[in-house]
Amino acid sequence: MKKNQAIHQPAKRIGLALGGGGAKGLAHIGVIKALEEEGLIIDFVAGTSMGALVGGWYAANRNIKFLENIFLKIEKENIFSEEEAKQQGGNLFRGKNFGEMLEKILDGKTFSQCELPFSAVATNMENGHELDINEGELAEAIKASIALPIVFQPVKRDGQLLVDGAFTNPVPADVVREMGAEFVIAVDVSSRWVNIPNDMLNPKGTDALIRDAFTAIEYQLARKTLKQADVVIRPAVLTYDWLDFSRAKEIIKAGYRETKKQLDEIREKAGYPKKDPETLVDKIADLLEGN
């Protein structure tokens, strides 16, 4: 070895903690796309609510493009309003049962069949305790993690009644750290409580009040768990509604853009070597992806 030649240490094992947030959680797809493009290897995933859906799918097969295409096909007229969703027993999309759709795309896959370790966070409704699910059927665990009481029925699992994991751990950075991650990237799409437009401070109706109260709770809970993260990515999606699935393209791009901004920091802290300077072609490709 030449004198003064740097010895490159192996990169740290990366854990991804994906938070809840309804349609805002589609930003997780953009985050994963940006990390993959950069050649960063995700070794562990933990997810809450929508983060469990995106993270669970990715852990199952690493095919984030397939999930992206599913959501890009959703049009506004095919999404129920919040009141309609409650009347439909938790169905979000016209002509499709959300639970059945989830079971279909995951095709009975179990945690042991996943391509990388995954944990879905739910809340035990009977005692208020956090439950980190990492065994059994993947679809069942995800349905428990996204079971927001306003819309979805609680999920019965092993004698327990489970609801949305965001009640106990909105962004499970601590969970993915305990799974073995040496470097934790947390993606927070809903707990930030700054720069809120005035019209969002004047909610209309009981449901809006409940959502705002829930957001405030998430914010306080996430402040504690986010201390376990090495990097926190906060895509600019706070102004989107939790049912804005028809705006998937915008939300996914918001996650992609924000991750791109933080890639230098992520590479350095995670122990990845510096990337060669971008060519003009690379810059044009990034620009097209971000628009």
XYZ file of C-alpha atoms in Angstrom:
291
model
C 0.000 0.000 0.000
C 1.280 3.417 -0.939
C 2.309 5.825 1.775
C -0.513 8.126 2.935
C -3.066 6.054 1.023
C -6.359 6.128 2.917
C -7.742 2.888 4.267
C -11.445 2.701 3.530
C -13.500 1.251 6.371
C -16.522 -0.897 5.525
C -19.770 1.057 5.247
C -22.126 0.922 8.202
C -25.266 -1.185 8.034
C -28.106 1.206 7.232
C -31.507 1.087 8.890
C -34.483 2.978 7.511
C -37.209 4.206 9.899
C -40.337 5.250 8.004
C -43.003 7.283 9.774
C -46.778 7.470 9.404
C -48.775 10.154 7.652
C -51.366 8.741 5.248
C -50.739 9.827 1.659
C -47.815 11.946 2.861
C -46.058 8.656 3.508
C -45.772 8.150 -0.246
C -42.701 10.364 0.107
C -40.974 7.237 1.486
C -41.045 5.821 -2.049
C -39.037 8.796 -3.299
C -36.583 8.475 -0.416
C -35.905 4.818 -1.222
C -35.534 5.579 -4.938
C -32.920 8.261 -4.216
C -30.963 5.996 -1.860
C -30.994 3.150 -4.382
C -29.791 5.413 -7.179
C -26.910 6.461 -4.955
C -25.924 2.827 -4.420
C -26.661 2.964 -0.692
C -27.677 -0.435 0.645
C -30.601 -0.590 3.069
C -30.087 -3.453 5.535
C -33.021 -3.009 7.940
C -36.452 -1.360 7.778
C -38.941 -0.422 10.477
C -42.196 1.323 9.644
C -45.218 2.864 11.286
C -48.604 3.171 9.565
C -47.995 4.253 5.941
C -44.293 3.750 6.644
C -45.092 0.121 7.451
C -46.876 -0.295 4.137
C -44.034 1.160 2.049
C -41.318 -0.389 4.214
C -42.995 -3.773 4.368
C -43.396 -3.931 0.614
C -39.782 -2.942 0.058
C -38.513 -5.443 2.617
C -40.549 -8.163 0.935
C -39.034 -7.817 -2.523
C -36.985 -4.587 -2.900
C -39.184 -3.626 -5.877
C -40.101 -0.036 -5.016
C -40.974 0.795 -8.639
C -43.911 -1.640 -8.593
C -45.443 0.045 -5.532
C -44.842 3.477 -7.044
C -46.731 2.472 -10.187
C -49.713 1.283 -8.145
C -50.119 4.657 -6.462
C -49.406 6.682 -9.593
C -52.475 5.093 -11.194
C -54.845 6.339 -8.470
C -57.057 9.208 -9.622
C -58.877 11.705 -7.436
C -62.371 10.549 -8.412
C -61.489 7.029 -7.230
C -60.679 8.111 -3.666
C -63.397 8.232 -1.029
C -63.758 11.326 1.118
C -62.927 10.873 4.792
C -66.618 10.542 5.713
C -67.239 8.050 2.891
C -64.189 6.023 3.930
C -65.582 5.656 7.439
C -68.970 4.586 6.072
C -67.237 2.055 3.828
C -65.555 0.394 6.793
C -62.108 1.726 6.011
C -62.023 1.348 2.244
C -60.111 4.272 0.763
C -60.555 3.617 -2.951
C -63.736 3.069 -4.949
C -64.130 -0.452 -6.266
C -61.228 -1.749 -4.163
C -61.054 -3.121 -0.655
C -57.825 -1.773 0.796
C -57.167 -4.801 2.975
C -57.834 -7.216 0.138
C -55.633 -5.186 -2.199
C -52.794 -5.346 0.317
C -53.186 -9.099 0.737
C -53.223 -9.565 -3.030
C -50.004 -7.679 -3.785
C -48.152 -9.324 -0.880
C -49.527 -12.758 -1.840
C -49.362 -14.352 1.611
C -45.739 -13.415 2.209
C -44.417 -13.785 5.756
C -41.682 -11.907 7.602
C -39.351 -14.895 7.278
C -39.687 -14.692 3.492
C -38.672 -11.022 3.309
C -35.447 -10.063 1.576
C -34.355 -7.895 4.499
C -35.325 -7.642 8.180
C -38.509 -5.648 8.776
C -40.593 -4.588 11.762
C -44.069 -3.017 11.721
C -45.105 -0.882 14.679
C -48.659 -1.131 16.051
C -50.366 -0.088 19.289
C -52.103 -2.465 21.691
C -55.507 -0.857 22.173
C -56.115 -2.578 25.495
C -53.075 -1.247 27.360
C -51.647 1.454 25.087
C -48.305 -0.317 24.701
C -46.212 -0.334 21.551
C -46.005 -3.638 19.713
C -43.206 -4.248 17.220
C -44.341 -7.014 14.873
C -41.633 -9.025 13.119
C -43.149 -12.442 12.543
C -46.190 -13.971 10.907
C -48.049 -12.672 7.863
C -46.798 -9.400 6.466
C -50.193 -8.113 5.287
C -51.776 -8.674 8.696
C -48.973 -6.775 10.448
C -49.224 -3.850 8.030
C -53.007 -3.670 8.412
C -52.547 -3.463 12.178
C -49.940 -0.718 11.855
C -52.199 1.450 9.628
C -55.423 0.870 11.591
C -56.248 4.509 12.398
C -59.403 4.281 14.578
C -61.142 7.183 12.818
C -61.282 5.131 9.618
C -60.157 1.510 10.061
C -61.326 -1.230 12.380
C -58.757 -2.489 14.932
C -56.963 -5.685 13.917
C -57.167 -8.764 16.119
C -53.861 -10.602 16.317
C -52.803 -13.254 18.857
C -55.592 -12.218 21.210
C -54.626 -8.554 21.050
C -56.598 -5.648 19.580
C -54.196 -3.517 17.548
C -54.452 0.000 16.100
C -52.199 2.504 14.329
C -48.596 2.433 15.539
C -48.329 6.225 15.373
C -50.073 6.403 18.759
C -46.937 5.020 20.391
C -44.026 5.403 17.949
C -44.621 7.659 14.902
C -41.089 7.322 13.459
C -39.485 4.089 14.768
C -35.813 5.064 14.677
C -35.208 3.275 17.985
C -36.799 0.075 16.654
C -34.568 -0.150 13.586
C -31.534 0.647 15.757
C -32.384 -2.300 18.003
C -32.731 -4.514 14.923
C -29.011 -4.072 14.309
C -28.681 -0.914 12.230
C -25.401 0.933 12.729
C -26.579 4.024 10.859
C -30.217 5.111 11.067
C -32.020 7.248 8.509
C -35.407 8.395 9.811
C -38.046 9.784 7.479
C -40.537 12.063 9.200
C -43.466 13.146 7.029
C -46.012 14.318 9.574
C -44.676 15.302 12.992
C -43.089 18.640 12.103
C -45.005 21.480 13.731
C -43.647 24.582 11.995
C -44.612 26.931 9.153
C -48.245 25.820 9.160
C -50.514 27.866 6.869
C -53.241 29.873 8.571
C -56.048 27.851 7.020
C -54.647 24.743 8.701
C -54.954 26.448 12.073
C -58.715 26.866 11.611
C -59.998 23.311 11.303
C -63.538 22.602 10.202
C -65.424 19.875 12.011
C -64.632 17.263 14.606
C -62.566 15.053 12.304
C -60.199 17.911 11.487
C -59.791 18.687 15.184
C -58.998 15.039 15.894
C -56.420 14.963 13.096
C -54.713 18.109 14.372
C -54.634 16.726 17.918
C -53.198 13.469 16.569
C -50.527 15.400 14.664
C -49.539 17.239 17.845
C -49.241 13.921 19.702
C -47.096 12.486 16.907
C -44.835 15.510 17.066
C -44.206 15.110 20.787
C -43.655 11.345 20.560
C -41.358 11.611 17.545
C -39.103 14.158 19.254
C -37.938 11.381 21.577
C -37.476 8.552 19.064
C -35.811 10.759 16.445
C -32.883 11.188 18.827
C -31.953 7.625 17.826
C -31.497 8.685 14.184
C -28.193 9.705 12.619
C -29.959 11.602 9.835
C -33.567 12.810 9.710
C -35.179 13.443 6.325
C -38.237 15.720 6.384
C -39.806 15.976 2.907
C -41.886 19.102 2.255
C -45.268 17.354 2.443
C -46.914 18.805 5.547
C -49.481 20.767 3.536
C -50.833 17.650 1.812
C -53.946 15.954 3.189
C -53.705 12.409 4.488
C -56.043 11.283 1.669
C -54.155 13.040 -1.152
C -53.256 9.770 -2.865
C -54.130 11.261 -6.262
C -51.134 13.593 -5.782
C -48.764 10.664 -5.447
C -46.409 11.942 -8.141
C -45.802 15.236 -6.307
C -45.411 13.603 -2.904
C -43.000 10.922 -4.147
C -40.882 13.603 -5.809
C -40.814 15.623 -2.581
C -39.238 12.620 -0.822
C -36.787 12.129 -3.676
C -35.702 15.781 -3.739
C -35.193 16.063 0.010
C -33.110 12.889 0.097
C -30.941 14.123 -2.770
C -30.174 17.266 -0.757
C -28.856 15.182 2.137
C -26.956 12.517 0.228
C -23.494 13.965 0.851
C -24.122 13.950 4.602
C -25.553 10.423 4.470
C -22.627 9.038 2.469
C -20.066 10.588 4.783
C -21.710 9.548 8.054
C -22.582 6.049 6.832
C -19.007 5.393 5.734
C -19.543 5.350 1.985
C -16.743 6.784 -0.176
C -17.299 10.113 -1.856
C -19.096 9.834 -5.157
C -17.315 10.929 -8.320
C -18.358 14.417 -9.485
C -21.548 14.371 -11.510
C -21.308 14.613 -15.249
C -23.597 16.926 -17.188
C -25.717 13.901 -18.120
C -26.111 12.986 -14.415
C -27.172 16.539 -13.546
C -29.753 16.603 -16.341
C -31.118 13.215 -15.217
C -31.448 14.446 -11.614
C -33.168 17.598 -12.821
C -35.671 15.646 -14.883
C -36.368 13.257 -11.981
C -37.004 16.164 -9.624
C -39.446 18.028 -11.887
